[in-house]
PDB file of C-alpha atoms in Angstrom:
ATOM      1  CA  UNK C   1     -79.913 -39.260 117.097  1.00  0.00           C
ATOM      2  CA  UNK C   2     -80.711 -40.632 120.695  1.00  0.00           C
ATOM      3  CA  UNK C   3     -78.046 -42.335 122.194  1.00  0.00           C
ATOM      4  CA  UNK C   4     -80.774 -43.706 125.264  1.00  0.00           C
ATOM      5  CA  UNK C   5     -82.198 -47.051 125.067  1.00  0.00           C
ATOM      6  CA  UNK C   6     -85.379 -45.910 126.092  1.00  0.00           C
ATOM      7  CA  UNK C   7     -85.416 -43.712 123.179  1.00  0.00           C
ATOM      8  CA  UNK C   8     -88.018 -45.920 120.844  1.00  0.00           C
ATOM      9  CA  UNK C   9     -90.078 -46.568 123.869  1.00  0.00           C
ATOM     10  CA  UNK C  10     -93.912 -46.399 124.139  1.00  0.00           C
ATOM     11  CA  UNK C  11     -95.990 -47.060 127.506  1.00  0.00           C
ATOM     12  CA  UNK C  12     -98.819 -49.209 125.175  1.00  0.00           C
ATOM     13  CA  UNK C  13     -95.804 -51.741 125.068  1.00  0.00           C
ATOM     14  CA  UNK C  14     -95.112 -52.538 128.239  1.00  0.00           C
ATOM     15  CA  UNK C  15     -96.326 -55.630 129.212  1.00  0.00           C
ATOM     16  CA  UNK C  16     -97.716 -55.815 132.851  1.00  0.00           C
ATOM     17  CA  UNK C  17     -98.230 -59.951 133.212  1.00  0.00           C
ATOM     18  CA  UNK C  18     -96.390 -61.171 134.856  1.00  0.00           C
ATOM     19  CA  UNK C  19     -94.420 -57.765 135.859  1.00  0.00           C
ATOM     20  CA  UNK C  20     -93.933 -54.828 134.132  1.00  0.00           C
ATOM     21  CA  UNK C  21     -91.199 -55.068 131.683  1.00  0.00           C
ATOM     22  CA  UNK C  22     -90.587 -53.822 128.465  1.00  0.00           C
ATOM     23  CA  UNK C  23     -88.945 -55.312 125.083  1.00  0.00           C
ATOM     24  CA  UNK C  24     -87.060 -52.936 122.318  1.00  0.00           C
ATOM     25  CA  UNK C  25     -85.808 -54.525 119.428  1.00  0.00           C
ATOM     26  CA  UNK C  26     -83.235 -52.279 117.438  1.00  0.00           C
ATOM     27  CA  UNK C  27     -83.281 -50.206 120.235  1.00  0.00           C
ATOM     28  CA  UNK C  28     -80.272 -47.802 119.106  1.00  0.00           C
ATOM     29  CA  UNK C  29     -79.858 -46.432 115.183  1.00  0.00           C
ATOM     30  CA  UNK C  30     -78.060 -48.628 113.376  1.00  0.00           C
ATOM     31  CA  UNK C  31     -74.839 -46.216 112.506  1.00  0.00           C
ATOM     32  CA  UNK C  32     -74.540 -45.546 116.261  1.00  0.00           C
ATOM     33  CA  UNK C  33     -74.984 -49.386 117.348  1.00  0.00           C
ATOM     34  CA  UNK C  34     -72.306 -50.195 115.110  1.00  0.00           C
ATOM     35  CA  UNK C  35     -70.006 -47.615 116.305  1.00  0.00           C
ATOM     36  CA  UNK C  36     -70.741 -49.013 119.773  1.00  0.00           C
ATOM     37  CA  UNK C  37     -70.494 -52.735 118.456  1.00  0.00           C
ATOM     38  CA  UNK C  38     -66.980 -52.077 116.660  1.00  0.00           C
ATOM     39  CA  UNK C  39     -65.381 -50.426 120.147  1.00  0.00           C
ATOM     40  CA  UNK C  40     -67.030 -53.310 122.518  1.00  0.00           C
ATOM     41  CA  UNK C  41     -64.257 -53.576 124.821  1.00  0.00           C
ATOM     42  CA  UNK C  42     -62.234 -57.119 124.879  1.00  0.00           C
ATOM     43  CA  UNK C  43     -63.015 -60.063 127.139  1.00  0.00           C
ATOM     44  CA  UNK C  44     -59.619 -59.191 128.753  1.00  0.00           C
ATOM     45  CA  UNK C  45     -60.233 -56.051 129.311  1.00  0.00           C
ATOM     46  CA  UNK C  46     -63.792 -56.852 130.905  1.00  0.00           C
ATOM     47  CA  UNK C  47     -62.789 -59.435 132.954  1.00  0.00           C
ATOM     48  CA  UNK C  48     -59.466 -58.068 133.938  1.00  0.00           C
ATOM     49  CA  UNK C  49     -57.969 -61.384 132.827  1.00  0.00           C
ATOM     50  CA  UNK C  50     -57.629 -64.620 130.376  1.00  0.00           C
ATOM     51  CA  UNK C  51     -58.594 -67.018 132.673  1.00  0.00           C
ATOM     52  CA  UNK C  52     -61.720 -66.715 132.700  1.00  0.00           C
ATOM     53  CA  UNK C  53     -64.436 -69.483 134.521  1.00  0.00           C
ATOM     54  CA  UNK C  54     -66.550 -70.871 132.498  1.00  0.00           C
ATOM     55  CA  UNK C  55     -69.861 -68.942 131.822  1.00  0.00           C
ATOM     56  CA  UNK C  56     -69.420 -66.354 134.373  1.00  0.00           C
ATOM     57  CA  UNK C  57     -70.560 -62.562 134.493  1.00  0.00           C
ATOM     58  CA  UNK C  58     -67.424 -60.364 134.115  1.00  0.00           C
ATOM     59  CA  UNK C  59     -68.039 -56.242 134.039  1.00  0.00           C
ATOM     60  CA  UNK C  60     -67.204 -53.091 133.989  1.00  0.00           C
ATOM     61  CA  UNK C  61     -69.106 -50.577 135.938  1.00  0.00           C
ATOM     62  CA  UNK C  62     -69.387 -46.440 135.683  1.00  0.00           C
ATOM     63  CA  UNK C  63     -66.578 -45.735 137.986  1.00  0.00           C
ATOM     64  CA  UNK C  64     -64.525 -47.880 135.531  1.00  0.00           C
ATOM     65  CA  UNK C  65     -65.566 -45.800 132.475  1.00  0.00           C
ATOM     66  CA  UNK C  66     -62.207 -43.889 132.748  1.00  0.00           C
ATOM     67  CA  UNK C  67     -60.922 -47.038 130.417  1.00  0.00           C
ATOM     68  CA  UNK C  68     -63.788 -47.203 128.154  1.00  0.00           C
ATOM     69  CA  UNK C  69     -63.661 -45.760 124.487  1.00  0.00           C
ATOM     70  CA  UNK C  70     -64.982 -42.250 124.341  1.00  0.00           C
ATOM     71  CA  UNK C  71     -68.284 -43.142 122.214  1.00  0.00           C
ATOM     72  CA  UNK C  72     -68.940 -45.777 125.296  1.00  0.00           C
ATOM     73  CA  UNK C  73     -68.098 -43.237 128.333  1.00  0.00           C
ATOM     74  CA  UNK C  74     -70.884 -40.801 126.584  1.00  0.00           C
ATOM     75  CA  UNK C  75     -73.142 -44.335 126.432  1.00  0.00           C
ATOM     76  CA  UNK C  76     -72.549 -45.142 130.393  1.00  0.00           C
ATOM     77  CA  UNK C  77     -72.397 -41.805 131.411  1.00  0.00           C
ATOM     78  CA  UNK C  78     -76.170 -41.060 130.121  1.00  0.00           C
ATOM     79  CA  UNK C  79     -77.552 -44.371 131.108  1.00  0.00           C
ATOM     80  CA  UNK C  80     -76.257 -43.581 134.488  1.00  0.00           C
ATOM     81  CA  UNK C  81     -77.470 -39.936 134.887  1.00  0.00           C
ATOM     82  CA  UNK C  82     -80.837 -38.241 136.308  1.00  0.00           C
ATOM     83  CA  UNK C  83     -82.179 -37.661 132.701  1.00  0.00           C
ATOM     84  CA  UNK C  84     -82.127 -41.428 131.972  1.00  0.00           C
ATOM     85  CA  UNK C  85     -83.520 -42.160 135.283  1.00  0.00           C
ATOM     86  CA  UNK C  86     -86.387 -39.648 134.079  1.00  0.00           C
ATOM     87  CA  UNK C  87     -87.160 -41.462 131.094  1.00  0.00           C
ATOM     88  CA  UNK C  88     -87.894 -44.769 132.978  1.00  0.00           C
ATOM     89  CA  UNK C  89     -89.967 -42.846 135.297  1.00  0.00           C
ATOM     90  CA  UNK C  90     -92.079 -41.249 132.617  1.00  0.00           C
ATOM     91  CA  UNK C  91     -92.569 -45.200 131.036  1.00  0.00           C
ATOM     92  CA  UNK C  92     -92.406 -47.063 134.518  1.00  0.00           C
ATOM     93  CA  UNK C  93     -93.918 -44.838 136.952  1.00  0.00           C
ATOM     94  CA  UNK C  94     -97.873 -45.382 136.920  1.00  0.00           C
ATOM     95  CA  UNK C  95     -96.879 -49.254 137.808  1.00  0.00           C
ATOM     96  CA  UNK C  96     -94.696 -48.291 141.324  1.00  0.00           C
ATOM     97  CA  UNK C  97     -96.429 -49.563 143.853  1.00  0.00           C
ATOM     98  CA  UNK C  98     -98.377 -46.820 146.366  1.00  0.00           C
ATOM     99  CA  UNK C  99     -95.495 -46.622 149.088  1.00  0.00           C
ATOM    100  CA  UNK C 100     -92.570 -46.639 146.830  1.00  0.00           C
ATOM    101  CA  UNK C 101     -94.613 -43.266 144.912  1.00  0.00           C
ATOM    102  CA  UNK C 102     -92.343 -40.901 146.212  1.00  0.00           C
ATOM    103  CA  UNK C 103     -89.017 -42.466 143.977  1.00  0.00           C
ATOM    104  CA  UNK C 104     -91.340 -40.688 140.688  1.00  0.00           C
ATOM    105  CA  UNK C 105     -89.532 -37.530 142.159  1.00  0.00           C
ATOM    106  CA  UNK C 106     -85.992 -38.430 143.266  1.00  0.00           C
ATOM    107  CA  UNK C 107     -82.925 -37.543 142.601  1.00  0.00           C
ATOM    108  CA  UNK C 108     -79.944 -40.025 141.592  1.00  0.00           C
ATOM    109  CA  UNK C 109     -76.032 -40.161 142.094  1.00  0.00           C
ATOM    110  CA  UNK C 110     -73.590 -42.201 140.029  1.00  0.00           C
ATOM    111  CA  UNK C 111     -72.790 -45.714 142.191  1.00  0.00           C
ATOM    112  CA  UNK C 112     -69.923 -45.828 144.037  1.00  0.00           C
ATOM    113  CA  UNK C 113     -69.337 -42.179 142.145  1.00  0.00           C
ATOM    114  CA  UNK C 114     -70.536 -40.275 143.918  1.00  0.00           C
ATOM    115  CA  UNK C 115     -72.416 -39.487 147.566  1.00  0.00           C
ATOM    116  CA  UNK C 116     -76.330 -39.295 147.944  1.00  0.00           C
ATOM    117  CA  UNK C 117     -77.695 -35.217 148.356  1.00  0.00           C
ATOM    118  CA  UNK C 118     -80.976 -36.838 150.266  1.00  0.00           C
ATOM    119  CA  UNK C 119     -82.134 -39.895 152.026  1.00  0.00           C
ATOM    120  CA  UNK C 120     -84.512 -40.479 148.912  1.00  0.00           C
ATOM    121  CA  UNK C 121     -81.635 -40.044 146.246  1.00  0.00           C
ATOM    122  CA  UNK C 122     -81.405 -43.480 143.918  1.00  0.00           C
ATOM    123  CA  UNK C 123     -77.978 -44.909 143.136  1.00  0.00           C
ATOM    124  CA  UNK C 124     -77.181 -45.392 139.609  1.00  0.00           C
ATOM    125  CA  UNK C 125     -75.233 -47.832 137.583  1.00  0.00           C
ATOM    126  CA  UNK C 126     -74.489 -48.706 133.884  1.00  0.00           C
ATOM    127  CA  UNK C 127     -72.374 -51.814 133.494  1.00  0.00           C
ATOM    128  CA  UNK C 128     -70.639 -52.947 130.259  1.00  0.00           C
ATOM    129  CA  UNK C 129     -70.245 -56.894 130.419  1.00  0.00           C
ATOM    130  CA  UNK C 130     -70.014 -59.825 129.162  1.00  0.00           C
ATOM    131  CA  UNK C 131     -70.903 -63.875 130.229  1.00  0.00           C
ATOM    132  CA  UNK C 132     -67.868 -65.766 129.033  1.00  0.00           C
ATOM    133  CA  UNK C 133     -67.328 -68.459 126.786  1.00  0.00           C
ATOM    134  CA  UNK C 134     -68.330 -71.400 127.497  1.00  0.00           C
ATOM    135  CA  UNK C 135     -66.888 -75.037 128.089  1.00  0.00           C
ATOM    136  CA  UNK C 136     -69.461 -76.846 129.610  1.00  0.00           C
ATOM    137  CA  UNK C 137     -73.275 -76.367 128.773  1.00  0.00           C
ATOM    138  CA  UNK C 138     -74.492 -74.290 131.474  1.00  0.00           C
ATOM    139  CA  UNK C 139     -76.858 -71.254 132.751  1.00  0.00           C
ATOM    140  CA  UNK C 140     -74.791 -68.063 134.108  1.00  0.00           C
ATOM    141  CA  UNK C 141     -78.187 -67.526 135.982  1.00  0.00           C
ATOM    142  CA  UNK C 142     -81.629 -69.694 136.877  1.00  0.00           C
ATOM    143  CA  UNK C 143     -84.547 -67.983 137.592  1.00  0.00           C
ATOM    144  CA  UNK C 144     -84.580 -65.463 140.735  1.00  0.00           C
ATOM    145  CA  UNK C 145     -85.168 -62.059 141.542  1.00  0.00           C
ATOM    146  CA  UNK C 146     -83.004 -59.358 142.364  1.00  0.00           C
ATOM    147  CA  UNK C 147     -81.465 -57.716 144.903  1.00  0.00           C
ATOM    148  CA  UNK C 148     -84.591 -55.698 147.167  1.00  0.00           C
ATOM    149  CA  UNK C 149     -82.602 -52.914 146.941  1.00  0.00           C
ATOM    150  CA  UNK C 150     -83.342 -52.619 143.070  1.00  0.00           C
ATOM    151  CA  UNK C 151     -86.104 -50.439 141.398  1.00  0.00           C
ATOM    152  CA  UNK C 152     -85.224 -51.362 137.959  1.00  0.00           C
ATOM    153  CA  UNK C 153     -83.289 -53.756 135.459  1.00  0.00           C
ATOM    154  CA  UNK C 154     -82.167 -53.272 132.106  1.00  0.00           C
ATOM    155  CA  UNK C 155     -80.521 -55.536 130.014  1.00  0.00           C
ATOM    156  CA  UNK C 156     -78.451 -54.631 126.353  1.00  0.00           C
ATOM    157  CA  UNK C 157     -77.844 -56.784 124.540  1.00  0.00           C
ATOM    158  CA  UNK C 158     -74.868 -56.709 121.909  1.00  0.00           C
ATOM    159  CA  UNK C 159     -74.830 -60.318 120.268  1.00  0.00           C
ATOM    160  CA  UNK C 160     -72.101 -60.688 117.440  1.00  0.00           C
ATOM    161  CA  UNK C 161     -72.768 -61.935 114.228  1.00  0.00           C
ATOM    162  CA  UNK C 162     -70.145 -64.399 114.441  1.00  0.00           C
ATOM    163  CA  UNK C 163     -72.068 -65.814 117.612  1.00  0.00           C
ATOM    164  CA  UNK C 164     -73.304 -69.303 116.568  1.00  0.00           C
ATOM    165  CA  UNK C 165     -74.137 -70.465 119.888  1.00  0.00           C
ATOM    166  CA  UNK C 166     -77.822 -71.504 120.972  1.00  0.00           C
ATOM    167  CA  UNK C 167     -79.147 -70.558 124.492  1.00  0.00           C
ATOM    168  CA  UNK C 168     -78.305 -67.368 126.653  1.00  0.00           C
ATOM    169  CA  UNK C 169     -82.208 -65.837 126.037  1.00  0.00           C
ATOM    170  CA  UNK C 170     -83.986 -63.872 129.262  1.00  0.00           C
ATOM    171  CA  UNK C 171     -86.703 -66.033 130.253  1.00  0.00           C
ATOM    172  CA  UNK C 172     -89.798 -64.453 132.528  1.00  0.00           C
ATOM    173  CA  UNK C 173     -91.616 -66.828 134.957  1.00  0.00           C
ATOM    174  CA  UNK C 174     -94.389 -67.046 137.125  1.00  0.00           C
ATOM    175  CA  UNK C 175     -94.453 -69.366 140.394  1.00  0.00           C
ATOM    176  CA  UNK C 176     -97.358 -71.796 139.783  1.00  0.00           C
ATOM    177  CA  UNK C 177     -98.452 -71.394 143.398  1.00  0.00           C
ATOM    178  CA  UNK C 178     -98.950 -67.563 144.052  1.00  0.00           C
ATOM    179  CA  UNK C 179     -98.217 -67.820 147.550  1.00  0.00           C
ATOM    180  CA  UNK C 180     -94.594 -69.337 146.845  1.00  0.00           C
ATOM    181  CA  UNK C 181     -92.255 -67.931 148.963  1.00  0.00           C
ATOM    182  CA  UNK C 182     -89.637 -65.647 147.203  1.00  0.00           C
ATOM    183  CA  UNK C 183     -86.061 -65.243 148.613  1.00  0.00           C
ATOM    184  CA  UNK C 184     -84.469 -62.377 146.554  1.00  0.00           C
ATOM    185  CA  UNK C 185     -80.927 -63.546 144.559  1.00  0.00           C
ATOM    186  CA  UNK C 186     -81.880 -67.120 145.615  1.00  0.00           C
ATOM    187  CA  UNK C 187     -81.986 -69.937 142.436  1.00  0.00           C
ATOM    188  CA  UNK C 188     -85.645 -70.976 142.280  1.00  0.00           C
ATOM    189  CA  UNK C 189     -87.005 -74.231 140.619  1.00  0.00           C
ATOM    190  CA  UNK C 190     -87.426 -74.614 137.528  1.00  0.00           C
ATOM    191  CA  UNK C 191     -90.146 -77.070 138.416  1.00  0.00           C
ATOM    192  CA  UNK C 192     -92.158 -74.665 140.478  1.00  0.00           C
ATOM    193  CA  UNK C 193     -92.452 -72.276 137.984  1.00  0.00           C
ATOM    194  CA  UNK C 194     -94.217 -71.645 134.756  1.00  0.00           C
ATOM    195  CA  UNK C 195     -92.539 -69.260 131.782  1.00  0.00           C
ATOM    196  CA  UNK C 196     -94.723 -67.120 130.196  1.00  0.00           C
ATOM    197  CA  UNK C 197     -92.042 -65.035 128.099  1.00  0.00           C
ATOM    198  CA  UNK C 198     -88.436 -65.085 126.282  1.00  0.00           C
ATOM    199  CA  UNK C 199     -86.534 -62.592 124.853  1.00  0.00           C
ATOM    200  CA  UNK C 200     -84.131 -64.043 122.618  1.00  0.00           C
ATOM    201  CA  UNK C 201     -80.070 -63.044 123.034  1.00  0.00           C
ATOM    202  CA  UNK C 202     -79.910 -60.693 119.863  1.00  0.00           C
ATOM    203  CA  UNK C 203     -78.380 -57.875 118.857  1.00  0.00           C
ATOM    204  CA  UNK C 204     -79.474 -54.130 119.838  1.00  0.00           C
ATOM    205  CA  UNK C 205     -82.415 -55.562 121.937  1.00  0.00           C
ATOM    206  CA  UNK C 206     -83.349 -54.170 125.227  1.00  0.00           C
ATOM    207  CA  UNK C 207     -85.414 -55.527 128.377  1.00  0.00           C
ATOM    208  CA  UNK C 208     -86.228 -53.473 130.839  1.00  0.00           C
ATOM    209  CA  UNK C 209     -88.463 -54.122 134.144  1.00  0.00           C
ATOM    210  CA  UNK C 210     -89.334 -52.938 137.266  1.00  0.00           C
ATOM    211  CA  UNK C 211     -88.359 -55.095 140.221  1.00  0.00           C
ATOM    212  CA  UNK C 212     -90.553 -56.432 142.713  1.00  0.00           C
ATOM    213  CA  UNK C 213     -91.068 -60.141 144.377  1.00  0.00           C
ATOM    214  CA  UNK C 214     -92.526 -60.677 141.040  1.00  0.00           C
ATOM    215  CA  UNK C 215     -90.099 -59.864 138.821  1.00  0.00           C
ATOM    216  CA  UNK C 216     -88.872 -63.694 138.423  1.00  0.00           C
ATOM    217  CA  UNK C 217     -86.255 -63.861 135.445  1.00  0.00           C
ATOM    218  CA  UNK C 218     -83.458 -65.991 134.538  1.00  0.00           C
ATOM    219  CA  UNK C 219     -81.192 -66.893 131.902  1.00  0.00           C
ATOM    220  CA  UNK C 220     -81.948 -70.038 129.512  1.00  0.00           C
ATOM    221  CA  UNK C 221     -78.857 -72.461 128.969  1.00  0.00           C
ATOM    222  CA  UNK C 222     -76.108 -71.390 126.655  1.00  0.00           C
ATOM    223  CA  UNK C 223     -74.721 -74.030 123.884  1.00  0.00           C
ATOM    224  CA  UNK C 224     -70.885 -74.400 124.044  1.00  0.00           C
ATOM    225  CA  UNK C 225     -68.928 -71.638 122.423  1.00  0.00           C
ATOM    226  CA  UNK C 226     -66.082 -69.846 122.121  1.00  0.00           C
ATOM    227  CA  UNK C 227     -67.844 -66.559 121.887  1.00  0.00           C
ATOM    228  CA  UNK C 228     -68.920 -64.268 125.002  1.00  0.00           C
ATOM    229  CA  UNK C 229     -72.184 -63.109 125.630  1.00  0.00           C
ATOM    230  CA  UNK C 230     -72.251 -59.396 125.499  1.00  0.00           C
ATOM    231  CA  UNK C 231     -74.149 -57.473 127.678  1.00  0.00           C
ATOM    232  CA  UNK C 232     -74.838 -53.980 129.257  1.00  0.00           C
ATOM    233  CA  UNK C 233     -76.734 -53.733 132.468  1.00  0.00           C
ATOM    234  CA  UNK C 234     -78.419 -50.586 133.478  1.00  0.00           C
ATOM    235  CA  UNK C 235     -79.745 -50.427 137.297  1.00  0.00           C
ATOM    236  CA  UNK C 236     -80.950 -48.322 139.996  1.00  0.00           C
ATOM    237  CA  UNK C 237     -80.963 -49.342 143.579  1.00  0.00           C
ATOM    238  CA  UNK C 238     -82.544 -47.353 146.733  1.00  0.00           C
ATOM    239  CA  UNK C 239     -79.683 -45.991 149.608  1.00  0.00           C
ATOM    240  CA  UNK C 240     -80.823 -45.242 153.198  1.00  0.00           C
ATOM    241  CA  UNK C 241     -82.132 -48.697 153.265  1.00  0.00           C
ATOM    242  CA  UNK C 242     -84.603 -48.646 151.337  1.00  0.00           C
ATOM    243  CA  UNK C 243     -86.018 -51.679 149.488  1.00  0.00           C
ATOM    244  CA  UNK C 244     -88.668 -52.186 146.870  1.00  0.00           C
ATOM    245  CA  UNK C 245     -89.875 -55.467 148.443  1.00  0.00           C
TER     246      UNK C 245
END
């Protein structure tokens, strides 16, 4: 058993248009999902409180793993560590562009863990989250890209099978004029845009992509509902200044 969610990966499914990205359904084994499902930490403990805003992005990162079940320390500790970062290279790696080559060899250090060894050394992170119920029919995110300082994005999802609610699926978008200008973490349009993808919000489904000015994603509306919207999000992000746009 594999506890990585790159572990049923194949290259022939990555999809390239309009990014590179790739979607795993039933990602993890079922016995270990449901060991990982049954010891999903509370809202509370996420968010660090009850009163939570409505819709918002609560988590836990890797330095926080100290309070995690055992089962999910092993989980955050992997996703965070050079051998994962080695799997995404081996799937990812043909589609880095020409000057950003050189991050096919480099080493990685736990965020906020622990101290870069070189200049080209990627920081880590794997974050154990949720979006919070919600009161009023609302996105948690519209379509934008992420931070410049990103080289990938993975999202896990953990949907329960209580969960009712409509909504909270990753949407993937292309601007309708190529030459739009991109701001990175900046809301974009919905109106200049066109979607070409959606991954529905379901249980033990993974999407994973490769960040650029491209890499245009956002988060289609969620339905009221008292249930959270569970989540783990696995990153990498350059140090030394660095950016991958």
């Amino acid at each position: 058993m594999t506890i990585s969610v790159l572990g049923k990966a194949r290259k022939e499914d990555i999809k390239e248009d309009p990014f590179p990205y790739l979607v795993i359904e039933n990602a993890l084994d079922d016995a270990y999902y449901a060991e990982l499902a049954a010891s999903y930490p509370a809202d509370e403990v996420i968010a660090g409180t009850t009163e939570m805003d409505n819709n918002t992005r609560y988590q836990l990162s890797a330095k926080d793993s100290n309070i995690l079940p055992e089962v999910w320390q092993r989980f955050v500790d992997y996703h965070a560590s050079q051998s994962f970062y080695d799997e995404f290279i081996s799937l990812f790696g043909e589609y880095l562009p020409s000057r950003l080559s050189w991050a096919s060899n480099s080493g990685t250090y736990v965020r906020k863990v622990e101290l870069p060894r070189t200049p080209s050394d990627l920081s880590l992170d794997c974050q154990v989250g949720i979006n919070s119920p919600v009161t009023q029919a609302s996105t948690v995110k519209g379509p934008h890209v992420d931070n410049r300082v990103e080289l990938y994005a993975g999202l896990f999802y953990m949907r329960t099978d209580e969960d009712d609610s409509e909504g909270g699926s990753l949407e993937i978008f292309r601007p309708k004029n190529p030459n739009m200008k991109i701001v990175h973490k900046e809301e974009m349009d919905l109106s200049l845009l066109e979607k070409t993808d959606e991954v529905p919000y379901q249980k033990n489904t993974l999407a994973i992509f490769l960040c650029s000015k491209n890499s245009i994603h956002g988060v289609s509306p969620r339905s009221i509902t008292n249930h959270s919207r569970r989540l783990v999000n696995i990153i990498a992000e350059f140090s030394g200044g660095r950016t991958c746009f």
